[in-house]
Structure formats: C-alpha cells, structure tokens
Coordinates of C-alpha atoms in Angstrom, one line a residue:
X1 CA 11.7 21.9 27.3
X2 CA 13.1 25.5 27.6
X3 CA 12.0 29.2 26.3
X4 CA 14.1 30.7 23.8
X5 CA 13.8 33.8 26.3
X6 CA 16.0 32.2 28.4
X7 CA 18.8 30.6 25.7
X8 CA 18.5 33.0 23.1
X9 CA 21.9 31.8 22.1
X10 CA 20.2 29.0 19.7
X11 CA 18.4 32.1 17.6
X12 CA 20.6 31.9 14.9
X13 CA 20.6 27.8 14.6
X14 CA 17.0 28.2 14.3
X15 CA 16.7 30.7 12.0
X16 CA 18.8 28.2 9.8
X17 CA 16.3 25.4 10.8
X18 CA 13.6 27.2 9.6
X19 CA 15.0 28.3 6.5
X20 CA 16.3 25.0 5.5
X21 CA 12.9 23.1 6.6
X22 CA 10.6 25.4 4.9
X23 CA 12.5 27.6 2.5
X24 CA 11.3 26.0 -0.5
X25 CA 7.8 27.6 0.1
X26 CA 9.3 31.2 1.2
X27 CA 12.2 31.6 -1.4
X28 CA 12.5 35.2 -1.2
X29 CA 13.1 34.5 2.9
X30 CA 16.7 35.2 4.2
X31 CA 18.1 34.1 7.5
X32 CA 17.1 38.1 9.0
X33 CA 13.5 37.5 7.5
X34 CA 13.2 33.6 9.3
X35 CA 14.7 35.4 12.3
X36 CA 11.0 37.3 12.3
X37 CA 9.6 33.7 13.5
X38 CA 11.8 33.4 16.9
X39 CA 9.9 34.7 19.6
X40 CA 12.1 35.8 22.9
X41 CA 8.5 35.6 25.3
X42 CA 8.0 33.0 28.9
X43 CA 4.1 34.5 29.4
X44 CA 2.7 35.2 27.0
X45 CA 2.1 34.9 23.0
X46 CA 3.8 34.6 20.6
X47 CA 6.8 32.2 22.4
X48 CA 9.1 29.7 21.2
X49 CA 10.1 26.9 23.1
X50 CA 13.5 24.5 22.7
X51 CA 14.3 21.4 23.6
X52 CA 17.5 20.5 24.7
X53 CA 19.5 17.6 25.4
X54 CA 21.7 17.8 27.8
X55 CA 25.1 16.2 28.5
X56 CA 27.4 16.6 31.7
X57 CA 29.7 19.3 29.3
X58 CA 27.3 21.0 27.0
X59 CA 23.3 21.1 25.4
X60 CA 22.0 20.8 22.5
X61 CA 19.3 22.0 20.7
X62 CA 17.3 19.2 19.5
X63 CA 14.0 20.8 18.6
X64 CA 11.4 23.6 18.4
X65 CA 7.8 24.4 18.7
X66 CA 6.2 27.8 18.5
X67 CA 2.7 29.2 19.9
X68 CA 1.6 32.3 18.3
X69 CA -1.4 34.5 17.2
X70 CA -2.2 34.7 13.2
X71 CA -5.8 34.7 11.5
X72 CA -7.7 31.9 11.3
X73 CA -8.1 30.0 8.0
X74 CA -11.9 29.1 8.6
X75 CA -13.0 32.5 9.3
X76 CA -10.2 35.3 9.1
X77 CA -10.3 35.7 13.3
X78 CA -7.4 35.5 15.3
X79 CA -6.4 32.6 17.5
X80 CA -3.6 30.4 18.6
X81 CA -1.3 28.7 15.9
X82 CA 1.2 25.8 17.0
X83 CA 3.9 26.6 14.1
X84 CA 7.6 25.8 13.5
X85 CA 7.3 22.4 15.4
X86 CA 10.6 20.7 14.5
X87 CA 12.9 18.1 15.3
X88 CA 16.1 17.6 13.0
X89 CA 16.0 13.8 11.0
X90 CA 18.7 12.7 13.6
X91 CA 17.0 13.5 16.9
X92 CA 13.7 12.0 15.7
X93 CA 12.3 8.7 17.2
X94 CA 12.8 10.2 20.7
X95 CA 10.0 11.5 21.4
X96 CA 11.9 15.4 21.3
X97 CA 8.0 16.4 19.0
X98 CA 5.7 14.8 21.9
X99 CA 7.2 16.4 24.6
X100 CA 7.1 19.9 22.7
X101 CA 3.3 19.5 21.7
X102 CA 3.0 18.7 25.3
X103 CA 4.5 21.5 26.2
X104 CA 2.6 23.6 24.1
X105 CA -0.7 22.5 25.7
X106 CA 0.3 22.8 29.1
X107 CA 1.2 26.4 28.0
X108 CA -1.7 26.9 26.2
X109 CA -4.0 26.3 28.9
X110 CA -2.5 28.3 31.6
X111 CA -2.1 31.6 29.4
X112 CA -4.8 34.0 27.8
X113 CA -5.5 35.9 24.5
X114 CA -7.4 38.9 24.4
X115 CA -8.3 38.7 27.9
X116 CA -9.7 35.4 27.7
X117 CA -8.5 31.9 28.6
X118 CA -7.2 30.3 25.5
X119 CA -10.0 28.1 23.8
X120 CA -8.3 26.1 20.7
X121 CA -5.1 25.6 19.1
X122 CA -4.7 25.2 15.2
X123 CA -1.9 23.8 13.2
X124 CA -1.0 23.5 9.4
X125 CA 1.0 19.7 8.9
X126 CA 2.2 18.6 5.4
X127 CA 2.9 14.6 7.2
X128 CA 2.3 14.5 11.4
X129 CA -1.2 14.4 11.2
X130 CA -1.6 11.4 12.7
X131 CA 0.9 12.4 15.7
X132 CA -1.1 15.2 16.4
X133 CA -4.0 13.7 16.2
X134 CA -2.8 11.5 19.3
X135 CA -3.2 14.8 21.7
X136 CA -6.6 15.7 20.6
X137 CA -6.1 17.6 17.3
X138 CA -8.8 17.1 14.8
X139 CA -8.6 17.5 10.8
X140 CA -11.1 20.6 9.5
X141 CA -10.1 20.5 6.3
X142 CA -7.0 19.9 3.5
X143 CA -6.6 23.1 1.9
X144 CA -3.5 23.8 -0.8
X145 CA -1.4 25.8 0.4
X146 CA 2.7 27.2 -0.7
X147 CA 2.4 24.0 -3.5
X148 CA 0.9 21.6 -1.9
X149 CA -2.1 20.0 0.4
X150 CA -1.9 20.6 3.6
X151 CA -4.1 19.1 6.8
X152 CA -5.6 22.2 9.0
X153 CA -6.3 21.2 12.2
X154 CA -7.9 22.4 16.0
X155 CA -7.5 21.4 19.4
X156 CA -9.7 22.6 22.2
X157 CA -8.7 23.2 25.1

C-alpha cells in the first residue's frame, strides 16, 4: 500500500475508476471533475492511497482508498470520511480492500485534524457493510442517498 503522492502516474486510471464505479450517481461528472477526488498528500488529509501488485517487470494498480475531511451526515461537523475504497471485480477475493481499510486506520490514528488526534472515521457503503464491520465500523443509520439506501457508518479510534 502506496500514496498516490508518490506514483501520481495512476491519477488518470483512477479518475476513470471513479467515474466508471460511481458515475451513475454524478452524471454531469467528467474525468477533470473525478480528478477533484485524487488527493497527491503522505501527512496529512485528504490522501489517497494505492495498492499495487507488483511483478519482477512492472506494477499494477489494483486498488484505492481515500481518507478525507467532509461534513458529517449526523450533525453537519467536519470529520474524517474513508471514500473511494475500490478494488476492480478481477483483483477482488485477495484481500487488496482489507489491507487498504487497514491502512487507512493505521493512518488515521497517527495523524490529526484541527489540531487534534483523529477520533472516528465514517463511511457511506451501498454492499461492504459487513466487511467493514469486521474492523470495528458500526451502522448509525441507512439514509437514501444519489438513488438508493445507503449504510452510514463510524469507527472510533
């Protein structure tokens, strides 16, 4: 698990990811607008990390996660999102997602926001609840959301 700050080769791969994962619910999105989502940063928020496979000739991308700062659905305050987590249909069953969530927390607790050690991380998932639920995520509520319901959840940390 690398930072897109140090490979920021695979920006344009995942600026195609992102738009063909979750362009249904942003339509009006181009490649330049997913582009927004990358985030070039090794300490501090917002980051994006990769996960590459490597081979004796080459690496490939594999995956994504991304930790950022956004508002919080419960009560409009910022805080720390895990977004963009995503492994492509042919990778999966390798545990590429578990070793990026693990990541992420690892990251999480060593960095601050606001001057203050990082207290909880929130997701949105349409389908990994349970997977996230494994590393200590836990479901606050199903709101709709772009379409469809959704499962917000928080992690302490």
């Amino acid at each position: 698990i690398v930072f897109l700050a140090d490979y920021p080769e695979y920006a344009d791969q995942l600026a195609q990811w992102f738009k063909d994962q979750w362009g249904q619910y942003h339509p009006e999105r181009d490649l330049t607008a997913w582009s927004i989502d990358l985030h070039f940063n090794r300490d501090k928020l917002p980051l994006t990390l990769l996960a590459l496979e490597e081979t004796t000739h080459n690496k490939t991308l594999v995956g994504t996660a991304t930790l950022c700062i956004d508002k919080s659905y419960v009560d409009e305050t910022e805080t720390v999102w895990l977004k963009r987590t995503y492994v492509p249909p042919e990778e999966r069953g390798k545990n590429i997602s578990v070793e990026l969530i693990k990541a992420c927390i690892i990251i999480a607790e060593n960095l601050q926001h606001a001057g203050e050690p990082i207290q909880e991380i929130m997701l949105l998932t349409r389908s990994a609840n349970m997977l996230y639920k494994k590393f200590g995520w836990v479901e606050l509520e199903k709101p709709y959301y772009l379409g469809g319901p959704v499962m917000l959840m928080t992690r302490k940390i």
